PDB file of C-alpha atoms in Angstrom:
ATOM      1  CA  MET A  18     -39.563 -14.811  -3.822  1.00  0.00           C
ATOM      2  CA  VAL A  19     -39.148 -11.090  -3.282  1.00  0.00           C
ATOM      3  CA  ASP A  20     -40.950  -8.951  -5.876  1.00  0.00           C
ATOM      4  CA  ILE A  21     -38.315  -7.305  -8.090  1.00  0.00           C
ATOM      5  CA  THR A  22     -40.592  -6.251 -10.945  1.00  0.00           C
ATOM      6  CA  HIS A  23     -40.196  -2.575  -9.984  1.00  0.00           C
ATOM      7  CA  LYS A  24     -36.396  -2.660 -10.183  1.00  0.00           C
ATOM      8  CA  ILE A  25     -34.348  -1.462 -13.132  1.00  0.00           C
ATOM      9  CA  THR A  26     -31.843  -3.611 -14.996  1.00  0.00           C
ATOM     10  CA  THR A  27     -28.163  -2.845 -14.389  1.00  0.00           C
ATOM     11  CA  LEU A  28     -24.833  -4.591 -14.789  1.00  0.00           C
ATOM     12  CA  ARG A  29     -24.301  -6.721 -11.682  1.00  0.00           C
ATOM     13  CA  GLU A  30     -21.032  -8.346 -10.623  1.00  0.00           C
ATOM     14  CA  ALA A  31     -19.943 -10.407  -7.646  1.00  0.00           C
ATOM     15  CA  THR A  32     -16.787 -12.267  -6.668  1.00  0.00           C
ATOM     16  CA  ALA A  33     -16.697 -14.989  -4.027  1.00  0.00           C
ATOM     17  CA  ILE A  34     -13.715 -16.852  -2.662  1.00  0.00           C
ATOM     18  CA  ALA A  35     -13.232 -20.207  -0.970  1.00  0.00           C
ATOM     19  CA  VAL A  36     -10.188 -21.970   0.429  1.00  0.00           C
ATOM     20  CA  VAL A  37      -9.290 -25.644   0.229  1.00  0.00           C
ATOM     21  CA  ARG A  38      -6.569 -26.725   2.644  1.00  0.00           C
ATOM     22  CA  THR A  39      -4.478 -29.793   1.920  1.00  0.00           C
ATOM     23  CA  SER A  40      -2.247 -31.498   4.475  1.00  0.00           C
ATOM     24  CA  SER A  41       0.912 -32.188   2.490  1.00  0.00           C
ATOM     25  CA  GLU A  42       3.176 -30.989  -0.280  1.00  0.00           C
ATOM     26  CA  GLU A  43       2.575 -34.342  -2.003  1.00  0.00           C
ATOM     27  CA  THR A  44      -1.071 -33.402  -2.522  1.00  0.00           C
ATOM     28  CA  ILE A  45      -0.169 -30.036  -4.024  1.00  0.00           C
ATOM     29  CA  LYS A  46       2.436 -31.720  -6.234  1.00  0.00           C
ATOM     30  CA  ALA A  47      -0.112 -34.250  -7.483  1.00  0.00           C
ATOM     31  CA  ILE A  48      -2.484 -31.433  -8.382  1.00  0.00           C
ATOM     32  CA  ARG A  49       0.211 -29.444 -10.183  1.00  0.00           C
ATOM     33  CA  GLU A  50       1.436 -32.491 -12.128  1.00  0.00           C
ATOM     34  CA  ASN A  51      -2.095 -33.708 -12.917  1.00  0.00           C
ATOM     35  CA  LYS A  52      -1.548 -37.030 -11.140  1.00  0.00           C
ATOM     36  CA  VAL A  53      -4.693 -37.137  -8.994  1.00  0.00           C
ATOM     37  CA  PRO A  54      -6.408 -40.493  -9.730  1.00  0.00           C
ATOM     38  CA  LYS A  55      -9.842 -38.962 -10.294  1.00  0.00           C
ATOM     39  CA  GLY A  56      -8.571 -36.614 -12.994  1.00  0.00           C
ATOM     40  CA  ASN A  57      -7.525 -33.014 -13.496  1.00  0.00           C
ATOM     41  CA  VAL A  58      -8.635 -31.309 -10.293  1.00  0.00           C
ATOM     42  CA  PHE A  59      -8.699 -27.762 -11.581  1.00  0.00           C
ATOM     43  CA  GLU A  60     -10.615 -28.532 -14.778  1.00  0.00           C
ATOM     44  CA  MET A  61     -13.133 -30.865 -13.133  1.00  0.00           C
ATOM     45  CA  ALA A  62     -13.780 -28.429 -10.285  1.00  0.00           C
ATOM     46  CA  LYS A  63     -14.138 -25.567 -12.741  1.00  0.00           C
ATOM     47  CA  ALA A  64     -16.768 -27.457 -14.749  1.00  0.00           C
ATOM     48  CA  ALA A  65     -18.632 -28.287 -11.541  1.00  0.00           C
ATOM     49  CA  GLY A  66     -18.453 -24.663 -10.430  1.00  0.00           C
ATOM     50  CA  LEU A  67     -19.974 -23.451 -13.685  1.00  0.00           C
ATOM     51  CA  LEU A  68     -22.868 -25.839 -13.197  1.00  0.00           C
ATOM     52  CA  GLY A  69     -23.173 -24.739  -9.568  1.00  0.00           C
ATOM     53  CA  VAL A  70     -23.540 -21.093 -10.571  1.00  0.00           C
ATOM     54  CA  LYS A  71     -26.207 -21.907 -13.173  1.00  0.00           C
ATOM     55  CA  LYS A  72     -28.205 -24.174 -10.852  1.00  0.00           C
ATOM     56  CA  THR A  73     -28.271 -21.860  -7.833  1.00  0.00           C
ATOM     57  CA  PRO A  74     -32.019 -21.031  -8.087  1.00  0.00           C
ATOM     58  CA  GLU A  75     -32.836 -24.742  -8.374  1.00  0.00           C
ATOM     59  CA  LEU A  76     -31.379 -25.383  -4.928  1.00  0.00           C
ATOM     60  CA  LEU A  77     -32.012 -22.134  -3.025  1.00  0.00           C
ATOM     61  CA  PRO A  78     -35.766 -21.487  -2.967  1.00  0.00           C
ATOM     62  CA  ASP A  79     -35.688 -17.688  -2.679  1.00  0.00           C
ATOM     63  CA  CYS A  80     -33.185 -17.109  -5.487  1.00  0.00           C
ATOM     64  CA  HIS A  81     -34.533 -15.673  -8.736  1.00  0.00           C
ATOM     65  CA  PRO A  82     -33.637 -17.463 -11.974  1.00  0.00           C
ATOM     66  CA  LEU A  83     -31.527 -14.987 -13.903  1.00  0.00           C
ATOM     67  CA  PRO A  84     -29.342 -14.903 -17.022  1.00  0.00           C
ATOM     68  CA  ILE A  85     -25.735 -15.666 -16.135  1.00  0.00           C
ATOM     69  CA  GLU A  86     -23.706 -13.795 -18.730  1.00  0.00           C
ATOM     70  CA  TYR A  87     -20.218 -14.487 -17.447  1.00  0.00           C
ATOM     71  CA  THR A  88     -18.537 -16.775 -14.934  1.00  0.00           C
ATOM     72  CA  GLY A  89     -14.804 -16.813 -14.371  1.00  0.00           C
ATOM     73  CA  ILE A  90     -13.085 -19.284 -12.035  1.00  0.00           C
ATOM     74  CA  GLU A  91      -9.461 -18.838 -11.007  1.00  0.00           C
ATOM     75  CA  TYR A  92      -7.094 -20.619  -8.624  1.00  0.00           C
ATOM     76  CA  GLU A  93      -4.080 -19.558  -6.626  1.00  0.00           C
ATOM     77  CA  ILE A  94      -1.884 -21.957  -4.648  1.00  0.00           C
ATOM     78  CA  ASN A  95      -0.391 -20.541  -1.445  1.00  0.00           C
ATOM     79  CA  GLY A  96       1.645 -23.163   0.393  1.00  0.00           C
ATOM     80  CA  LEU A  97      -0.767 -25.962   1.214  1.00  0.00           C
ATOM     81  CA  GLU A  98      -3.850 -23.892   0.447  1.00  0.00           C
ATOM     82  CA  ILE A  99      -5.731 -23.393  -2.782  1.00  0.00           C
ATOM     83  CA  GLN A 100      -7.681 -20.158  -3.025  1.00  0.00           C
ATOM     84  CA  ILE A 101     -10.681 -20.299  -5.330  1.00  0.00           C
ATOM     85  CA  SER A 102     -12.093 -17.145  -6.895  1.00  0.00           C
ATOM     86  CA  VAL A 103     -15.447 -17.172  -8.684  1.00  0.00           C
ATOM     87  CA  ARG A 104     -16.596 -14.038 -10.498  1.00  0.00           C
ATOM     88  CA  VAL A 105     -20.109 -13.820 -11.926  1.00  0.00           C
ATOM     89  CA  LYS A 106     -21.706 -11.102 -14.087  1.00  0.00           C
ATOM     90  CA  THR A 107     -25.194 -10.445 -15.361  1.00  0.00           C
ATOM     91  CA  ILE A 108     -27.330  -7.582 -16.596  1.00  0.00           C
ATOM     92  CA  TYR A 109     -30.462  -7.954 -14.528  1.00  0.00           C
ATOM     93  CA  LYS A 110     -32.610  -6.555 -11.714  1.00  0.00           C
ATOM     94  CA  THR A 111     -30.979  -8.433  -8.841  1.00  0.00           C
ATOM     95  CA  GLY A 112     -27.445  -9.321  -7.817  1.00  0.00           C
ATOM     96  CA  VAL A 113     -25.367 -12.465  -8.281  1.00  0.00           C
ATOM     97  CA  GLU A 114     -23.535 -12.738  -4.958  1.00  0.00           C
ATOM     98  CA  VAL A 115     -25.337 -15.937  -3.975  1.00  0.00           C
ATOM     99  CA  GLU A 116     -24.555 -17.465  -7.363  1.00  0.00           C
ATOM    100  CA  ALA A 117     -20.875 -16.611  -6.928  1.00  0.00           C
ATOM    101  CA  MET A 118     -20.763 -18.060  -3.407  1.00  0.00           C
ATOM    102  CA  HIS A 119     -22.618 -21.187  -4.474  1.00  0.00           C
ATOM    103  CA  GLY A 120     -20.212 -21.651  -7.369  1.00  0.00           C
ATOM    104  CA  ALA A 121     -17.215 -21.264  -5.041  1.00  0.00           C
ATOM    105  CA  SER A 122     -18.650 -23.809  -2.611  1.00  0.00           C
ATOM    106  CA  ILE A 123     -19.226 -26.345  -5.406  1.00  0.00           C
ATOM    107  CA  VAL A 124     -15.682 -25.858  -6.696  1.00  0.00           C
ATOM    108  CA  ALA A 125     -14.326 -26.434  -3.186  1.00  0.00           C
ATOM    109  CA  LEU A 126     -16.497 -29.495  -2.589  1.00  0.00           C
ATOM    110  CA  THR A 127     -15.458 -30.983  -5.935  1.00  0.00           C
ATOM    111  CA  MET A 128     -11.827 -30.527  -4.991  1.00  0.00           C
ATOM    112  CA  TYR A 129     -12.468 -32.179  -1.642  1.00  0.00           C
ATOM    113  CA  ASP A 130     -14.127 -35.139  -3.339  1.00  0.00           C
ATOM    114  CA  MET A 131     -11.295 -35.573  -5.840  1.00  0.00           C
ATOM    115  CA  LEU A 132      -8.509 -35.213  -3.294  1.00  0.00           C
ATOM    116  CA  LYS A 133      -9.829 -37.348  -0.433  1.00  0.00           C
ATOM    117  CA  PRO A 134      -8.436 -40.627  -1.877  1.00  0.00           C
ATOM    118  CA  ILE A 135      -4.893 -39.232  -1.597  1.00  0.00           C
ATOM    119  CA  ASP A 136      -5.298 -36.859   1.351  1.00  0.00           C
ATOM    120  CA  LYS A 137      -7.585 -37.758   4.251  1.00  0.00           C
ATOM    121  CA  ASN A 138      -7.114 -34.387   5.928  1.00  0.00           C
ATOM    122  CA  VAL A 139      -8.334 -32.037   3.204  1.00  0.00           C
ATOM    123  CA  GLU A 140     -10.471 -29.219   4.599  1.00  0.00           C
ATOM    124  CA  ILE A 141     -12.733 -26.593   3.111  1.00  0.00           C
ATOM    125  CA  GLY A 142     -12.021 -23.216   4.673  1.00  0.00           C
ATOM    126  CA  CYS A 143     -13.956 -19.973   4.571  1.00  0.00           C
ATOM    127  CA  ILE A 144     -16.404 -19.323   1.751  1.00  0.00           C
ATOM    128  CA  ARG A 145     -17.287 -15.649   1.542  1.00  0.00           C
ATOM    129  CA  LEU A 146     -18.284 -12.795  -0.690  1.00  0.00           C
ATOM    130  CA  GLN A 147     -15.249 -10.747  -1.627  1.00  0.00           C
ATOM    131  CA  ASN A 148     -17.008  -7.905  -3.422  1.00  0.00           C
ATOM    132  CA  LYS A 149     -20.086  -6.999  -5.416  1.00  0.00           C
ATOM    133  CA  LYS A 150     -21.277  -4.022  -7.420  1.00  0.00           C
ATOM    134  CA  GLY A 151     -24.115  -2.887  -9.616  1.00  0.00           C
ATOM    135  CA  GLY A 152     -26.930  -2.495  -7.083  1.00  0.00           C
ATOM    136  CA  LYS A 153     -28.030   0.429  -4.909  1.00  0.00           C
ATOM    137  CA  SER A 154     -24.744   0.538  -3.039  1.00  0.00           C
ATOM    138  CA  SER A 155     -22.885   1.236  -6.294  1.00  0.00           C
ATOM    139  CA  PHE A 156     -25.029   4.225  -7.251  1.00  0.00           C
ATOM    140  CA  LYS A 157     -25.410   6.196  -4.049  1.00  0.00           C
ATOM    141  CA  VAL A 158     -27.026   9.590  -4.537  1.00  0.00           C
ATOM    142  CA  ASN A 159     -27.145  12.327  -1.920  1.00  0.00           C
ATOM    143  CA  SER A 160     -30.641  13.827  -1.614  1.00  0.00           C
ATOM    144  CA  GLU A 161     -29.814  16.074   1.339  1.00  0.00           C
ATOM    145  CA  GLY A 162     -31.283  19.545   0.990  1.00  0.00           C
ATOM    146  CA  LEU A 163     -33.478  18.700  -1.997  1.00  0.00           C
ATOM    147  CA  ASN A 164     -37.179  19.482  -2.149  1.00  0.00           C
ATOM    148  CA  ALA A 165     -39.891  19.270  -4.774  1.00  0.00           C
ATOM    149  CA  LYS A 166     -43.132  20.793  -5.935  1.00  0.00           C
ATOM    150  CA  ILE A 167     -45.684  18.366  -7.363  1.00  0.00           C
ATOM    151  CA  VAL A 168     -48.205  19.876  -9.749  1.00  0.00           C
ATOM    152  CA  VAL A 169     -51.306  17.825 -10.545  1.00  0.00           C
ATOM    153  CA  CYS A 170     -52.736  18.891 -13.911  1.00  0.00           C
ATOM    154  CA  SER A 171     -56.360  17.823 -14.050  1.00  0.00           C
ATOM    155  CA  ASP A 172     -59.589  19.606 -14.959  1.00  0.00           C
ATOM    156  CA  THR A 173     -61.591  17.033 -13.015  1.00  0.00           C
ATOM    157  CA  ILE A 174     -59.552  17.091  -9.800  1.00  0.00           C
ATOM    158  CA  SER A 175     -59.208  20.883  -9.821  1.00  0.00           C
ATOM    159  CA  LYS A 176     -63.019  21.118  -9.874  1.00  0.00           C
ATOM    160  CA  GLY A 177     -63.303  18.785  -6.882  1.00  0.00           C
ATOM    161  CA  GLN A 178     -64.862  16.038  -8.988  1.00  0.00           C
ATOM    162  CA  GLY A 179     -62.046  13.551  -8.422  1.00  0.00           C
ATOM    163  CA  GLU A 180     -59.362  12.610  -5.926  1.00  0.00           C
ATOM    164  CA  ASP A 181     -55.670  13.117  -6.466  1.00  0.00           C
ATOM    165  CA  LYS A 182     -53.827   9.806  -6.229  1.00  0.00           C
ATOM    166  CA  ALA A 183     -50.946  10.290  -8.661  1.00  0.00           C
ATOM    167  CA  GLY A 184     -49.572  13.328  -6.831  1.00  0.00           C
ATOM    168  CA  LYS A 185     -49.690  11.476  -3.539  1.00  0.00           C
ATOM    169  CA  ALA A 186     -47.954   8.476  -5.099  1.00  0.00           C
ATOM    170  CA  ILE A 187     -45.152  10.736  -6.333  1.00  0.00           C
ATOM    171  CA  ALA A 188     -44.859  12.354  -2.888  1.00  0.00           C
ATOM    172  CA  SER A 189     -44.581   8.904  -1.315  1.00  0.00           C
ATOM    173  CA  LYS A 190     -41.790   7.913  -3.712  1.00  0.00           C
ATOM    174  CA  LEU A 191     -39.945  11.142  -2.927  1.00  0.00           C
ATOM    175  CA  ARG A 192     -40.201  10.525   0.827  1.00  0.00           C
ATOM    176  CA  GLU A 193     -38.503   7.178   0.279  1.00  0.00           C
ATOM    177  CA  GLN A 194     -35.560   9.194  -1.063  1.00  0.00           C
ATOM    178  CA  GLY A 195     -35.646  11.619   1.869  1.00  0.00           C
ATOM    179  CA  ILE A 196     -37.137  14.422  -0.221  1.00  0.00           C
ATOM    180  CA  GLU A 197     -39.997  16.534   1.095  1.00  0.00           C
ATOM    181  CA  SER A 198     -42.594  17.891  -1.314  1.00  0.00           C
ATOM    182  CA  GLU A 199     -45.751  19.951  -1.598  1.00  0.00           C
ATOM    183  CA  ILE A 200     -48.698  19.262  -3.908  1.00  0.00           C
ATOM    184  CA  SER A 201     -50.742  21.790  -5.865  1.00  0.00           C
ATOM    185  CA  ILE A 202     -53.646  21.083  -8.204  1.00  0.00           C
ATOM    186  CA  ILE A 203     -54.378  23.076 -11.361  1.00  0.00           C
ATOM    187  CA  PRO A 204     -56.577  22.616 -14.444  1.00  0.00           C
ATOM    188  CA  ASP A 205     -55.155  21.573 -17.818  1.00  0.00           C
ATOM    189  CA  GLU A 206     -54.499  25.145 -18.851  1.00  0.00           C
ATOM    190  CA  ALA A 207     -51.219  26.200 -20.478  1.00  0.00           C
ATOM    191  CA  GLU A 208     -51.019  29.502 -18.620  1.00  0.00           C
ATOM    192  CA  GLU A 209     -51.511  27.807 -15.237  1.00  0.00           C
ATOM    193  CA  ILE A 210     -48.843  25.240 -16.095  1.00  0.00           C
ATOM    194  CA  ARG A 211     -46.368  27.949 -17.105  1.00  0.00           C
ATOM    195  CA  SER A 212     -47.091  29.917 -13.955  1.00  0.00           C
ATOM    196  CA  ALA A 213     -46.641  26.876 -11.702  1.00  0.00           C
ATOM    197  CA  LEU A 214     -43.258  26.173 -13.256  1.00  0.00           C
ATOM    198  CA  LYS A 215     -41.958  29.741 -13.261  1.00  0.00           C
ATOM    199  CA  ASN A 216     -43.019  30.409  -9.683  1.00  0.00           C
ATOM    200  CA  ALA A 217     -41.640  27.181  -8.193  1.00  0.00           C
ATOM    201  CA  LYS A 218     -38.918  27.775  -5.590  1.00  0.00           C
ATOM    202  CA  THR A 219     -37.926  24.120  -5.198  1.00  0.00           C
ATOM    203  CA  ASN A 220     -35.088  22.011  -6.633  1.00  0.00           C
ATOM    204  CA  MET A 221     -37.553  19.893  -8.578  1.00  0.00           C
ATOM    205  CA  VAL A 222     -40.893  20.513 -10.214  1.00  0.00           C
ATOM    206  CA  ILE A 223     -42.827  17.361 -11.059  1.00  0.00           C
ATOM    207  CA  PHE A 224     -45.997  17.611 -13.109  1.00  0.00           C
ATOM    208  CA  THR A 225     -48.435  14.726 -13.331  1.00  0.00           C
ATOM    209  CA  GLY A 226     -51.168  14.653 -15.942  1.00  0.00           C
ATOM    210  CA  GLY A 227     -51.649  16.078 -19.414  1.00  0.00           C
ATOM    211  CA  THR A 228     -48.926  13.971 -21.076  1.00  0.00           C
ATOM    212  CA  GLY A 229     -51.221  11.849 -23.205  1.00  0.00           C
ATOM    213  CA  VAL A 230     -52.693  12.575 -26.639  1.00  0.00           C
ATOM    214  CA  GLY A 231     -56.116  13.888 -25.643  1.00  0.00           C
ATOM    215  CA  PRO A 232     -57.398  17.313 -26.685  1.00  0.00           C
ATOM    216  CA  ARG A 233     -56.718  18.772 -23.194  1.00  0.00           C
ATOM    217  CA  ASP A 234     -53.266  17.195 -22.801  1.00  0.00           C
ATOM    218  CA  VAL A 235     -51.030  20.259 -23.168  1.00  0.00           C
ATOM    219  CA  THR A 236     -48.395  19.763 -20.461  1.00  0.00           C
ATOM    220  CA  PRO A 237     -45.436  18.722 -22.679  1.00  0.00           C
ATOM    221  CA  GLU A 238     -45.784  21.447 -25.310  1.00  0.00           C
ATOM    222  CA  THR A 239     -46.240  24.038 -22.565  1.00  0.00           C
ATOM    223  CA  ILE A 240     -43.179  22.987 -20.560  1.00  0.00           C
ATOM    224  CA  GLU A 241     -40.677  22.150 -23.297  1.00  0.00           C
ATOM    225  CA  PRO A 242     -40.175  25.710 -24.651  1.00  0.00           C
ATOM    226  CA  LEU A 243     -39.320  26.876 -21.131  1.00  0.00           C
ATOM    227  CA  LEU A 244     -36.538  24.346 -20.578  1.00  0.00           C
ATOM    228  CA  ASP A 245     -32.876  25.276 -20.851  1.00  0.00           C
ATOM    229  CA  LEU A 246     -32.135  21.744 -21.969  1.00  0.00           C
ATOM    230  CA  LYS A 247     -33.908  18.415 -22.228  1.00  0.00           C
ATOM    231  CA  LEU A 248     -32.806  15.208 -20.518  1.00  0.00           C
ATOM    232  CA  LYS A 249     -33.665  12.885 -23.376  1.00  0.00           C
ATOM    233  CA  GLY A 250     -32.127   9.840 -21.736  1.00  0.00           C
ATOM    234  CA  VAL A 251     -34.402  10.297 -18.724  1.00  0.00           C
ATOM    235  CA  GLU A 252     -37.426  10.491 -21.008  1.00  0.00           C
ATOM    236  CA  GLU A 253     -36.316   7.353 -22.836  1.00  0.00           C
ATOM    237  CA  GLN A 254     -35.831   5.486 -19.578  1.00  0.00           C
ATOM    238  CA  MET A 255     -39.341   6.347 -18.352  1.00  0.00           C
ATOM    239  CA  ARG A 256     -40.982   5.230 -21.579  1.00  0.00           C
ATOM    240  CA  ASN A 257     -38.886   2.088 -21.890  1.00  0.00           C
ATOM    241  CA  TYR A 258     -39.603   1.093 -18.290  1.00  0.00           C
ATOM    242  CA  GLY A 259     -43.309   1.689 -18.760  1.00  0.00           C
ATOM    243  CA  GLN A 260     -43.451  -0.114 -22.099  1.00  0.00           C
ATOM    244  CA  GLN A 261     -42.033  -3.251 -20.487  1.00  0.00           C
ATOM    245  CA  ARG A 262     -45.019  -3.267 -18.132  1.00  0.00           C
ATOM    246  CA  MET A 263     -47.889  -1.711 -20.096  1.00  0.00           C
ATOM    247  CA  PRO A 264     -48.185  -1.476 -23.917  1.00  0.00           C
ATOM    248  CA  TYR A 265     -50.066   1.835 -23.727  1.00  0.00           C
ATOM    249  CA  ALA A 266     -46.946   3.471 -22.270  1.00  0.00           C
ATOM    250  CA  MET A 267     -45.767   4.122 -25.831  1.00  0.00           C
ATOM    251  CA  LEU A 268     -48.436   6.845 -26.014  1.00  0.00           C
ATOM    252  CA  SER A 269     -46.960   8.757 -23.076  1.00  0.00           C
ATOM    253  CA  ARG A 270     -45.227  12.058 -23.787  1.00  0.00           C
ATOM    254  CA  SER A 271     -43.322  12.293 -20.530  1.00  0.00           C
ATOM    255  CA  VAL A 272     -40.819  15.144 -20.343  1.00  0.00           C
ATOM    256  CA  ALA A 273     -37.572  15.657 -18.448  1.00  0.00           C
ATOM    257  CA  GLY A 274     -35.314  18.684 -18.482  1.00  0.00           C
ATOM    258  CA  ILE A 275     -33.597  21.483 -16.590  1.00  0.00           C
ATOM    259  CA  MET A 276     -34.723  25.074 -16.161  1.00  0.00           C
ATOM    260  CA  ASP A 277     -32.818  27.599 -14.057  1.00  0.00           C
ATOM    261  CA  GLY A 278     -31.001  24.789 -12.265  1.00  0.00           C
ATOM    262  CA  LYS A 279     -34.252  22.993 -11.420  1.00  0.00           C
ATOM    263  CA  VAL A 280     -35.078  19.472 -12.578  1.00  0.00           C
ATOM    264  CA  VAL A 281     -38.430  19.505 -14.360  1.00  0.00           C
ATOM    265  CA  LEU A 282     -40.410  16.326 -14.963  1.00  0.00           C
ATOM    266  CA  ALA A 283     -43.792  15.768 -16.579  1.00  0.00           C
ATOM    267  CA  LEU A 284     -45.228  12.341 -15.730  1.00  0.00           C
ATOM    268  CA  PRO A 285     -48.460  10.575 -16.688  1.00  0.00           C
ATOM    269  CA  GLY A 286     -51.625  11.367 -14.782  1.00  0.00           C
ATOM    270  CA  SER A 287     -52.460   7.768 -13.950  1.00  0.00           C
ATOM    271  CA  THR A 288     -51.354   6.685 -10.491  1.00  0.00           C
ATOM    272  CA  LYS A 289     -49.626   3.559 -11.780  1.00  0.00           C
ATOM    273  CA  GLY A 290     -47.965   5.395 -14.654  1.00  0.00           C
ATOM    274  CA  ALA A 291     -46.640   8.130 -12.379  1.00  0.00           C
ATOM    275  CA  ALA A 292     -45.349   5.628  -9.810  1.00  0.00           C
ATOM    276  CA  GLU A 293     -43.631   3.562 -12.506  1.00  0.00           C
ATOM    277  CA  CYS A 294     -41.903   6.632 -13.929  1.00  0.00           C
ATOM    278  CA  MET A 295     -40.601   7.417 -10.457  1.00  0.00           C
ATOM    279  CA  ASP A 296     -39.315   3.850 -10.060  1.00  0.00           C
ATOM    280  CA  ALA A 297     -37.684   4.083 -13.481  1.00  0.00           C
ATOM    281  CA  ILE A 298     -35.495   7.111 -12.766  1.00  0.00           C
ATOM    282  CA  PHE A 299     -35.128   7.541  -8.995  1.00  0.00           C
ATOM    283  CA  PRO A 300     -32.798   7.862  -7.210  1.00  0.00           C
ATOM    284  CA  HIS A 301     -30.359   7.919 -10.132  1.00  0.00           C
ATOM    285  CA  VAL A 302     -31.787  11.051 -11.739  1.00  0.00           C
ATOM    286  CA  LEU A 303     -30.696  12.992  -8.642  1.00  0.00           C
ATOM    287  CA  HIS A 304     -27.103  12.627  -9.844  1.00  0.00           C
ATOM    288  CA  VAL A 305     -27.898  15.508 -12.184  1.00  0.00           C
ATOM    289  CA  PHE A 306     -27.608  17.960  -9.271  1.00  0.00           C
ATOM    290  CA  LYS A 307     -24.009  16.915  -8.764  1.00  0.00           C
ATOM    291  CA  VAL A 308     -23.333  17.487 -12.455  1.00  0.00           C
ATOM    292  CA  ILE A 309     -25.085  20.870 -12.433  1.00  0.00           C
ATOM    293  CA  GLU A 310     -22.720  21.932  -9.639  1.00  0.00           C
ATOM    294  CA  GLY A 311     -19.794  21.108 -11.911  1.00  0.00           C
ATOM    295  CA  LYS A 312     -18.589  18.087  -9.955  1.00  0.00           C
ATOM    296  CA  ARG A 313     -17.000  15.152 -11.728  1.00  0.00           C
ATOM    297  CA  HIS A 314     -18.747  11.867 -12.434  1.00  0.00           C
ATOM    298  CA  ASP A 315     -17.759   8.985 -10.141  1.00  0.00           C
TER     299      ASP A 315
END
């Protein structure tokens, strides 16, 4: 299965439809009047559809098992056709469109099985995804024109005694969003940190390093007094995301805020920690630029 451990959890929804075509008004009448020999078609098919949604990953090898938190099945009769609508919801890292389509197909097949004794010409029509939301396509963010300065805070690396990996990891994550960046390396000195922030001419300034609890970790307390406001939700998201993957993340003092219209972030100095913070908040944090400009939320 595809690795989704880096994804964030969001509300996901999908609706799929299927069509069952009967060949006579007598069949439709039997369904309406609950006179089909095998039982109540709508209720039996609904029960089967619920099972179909839940068992999707058991039958489709690449599907991830996920918590199904809502399934709604509705019917609409149009002439000799029955339109089936299956809506599925979850709060998870991946979507539920396959679950919705599988549920719709099982509902349709159950109807076919129940109706074939009284109608030899029943057909299953198109089964398709009607709509979905909750993934990347629902939270599009425009990164056009944005750039960033990455500041690596490290005594060791600034002395040439180590290699910068965290800064490069951040730059790689930014390129995935279409954002160009430049990297500078400074020691863990408050004055150098302040200078790097005040002199930055980019839309974003991302620090990496100095967010722990060591004696030389001074990045947060240096940056925070310079911020016009803090983005506490962004900070919470980074720590929560990290804590789900590494228990030591609770010791991180990552910072997020805005100064002079610039987004300012202070991420851990470890390569993995920095990369995970980027995964936790990008691209969604870029929505802040739209808000800064005074535009309405979608």
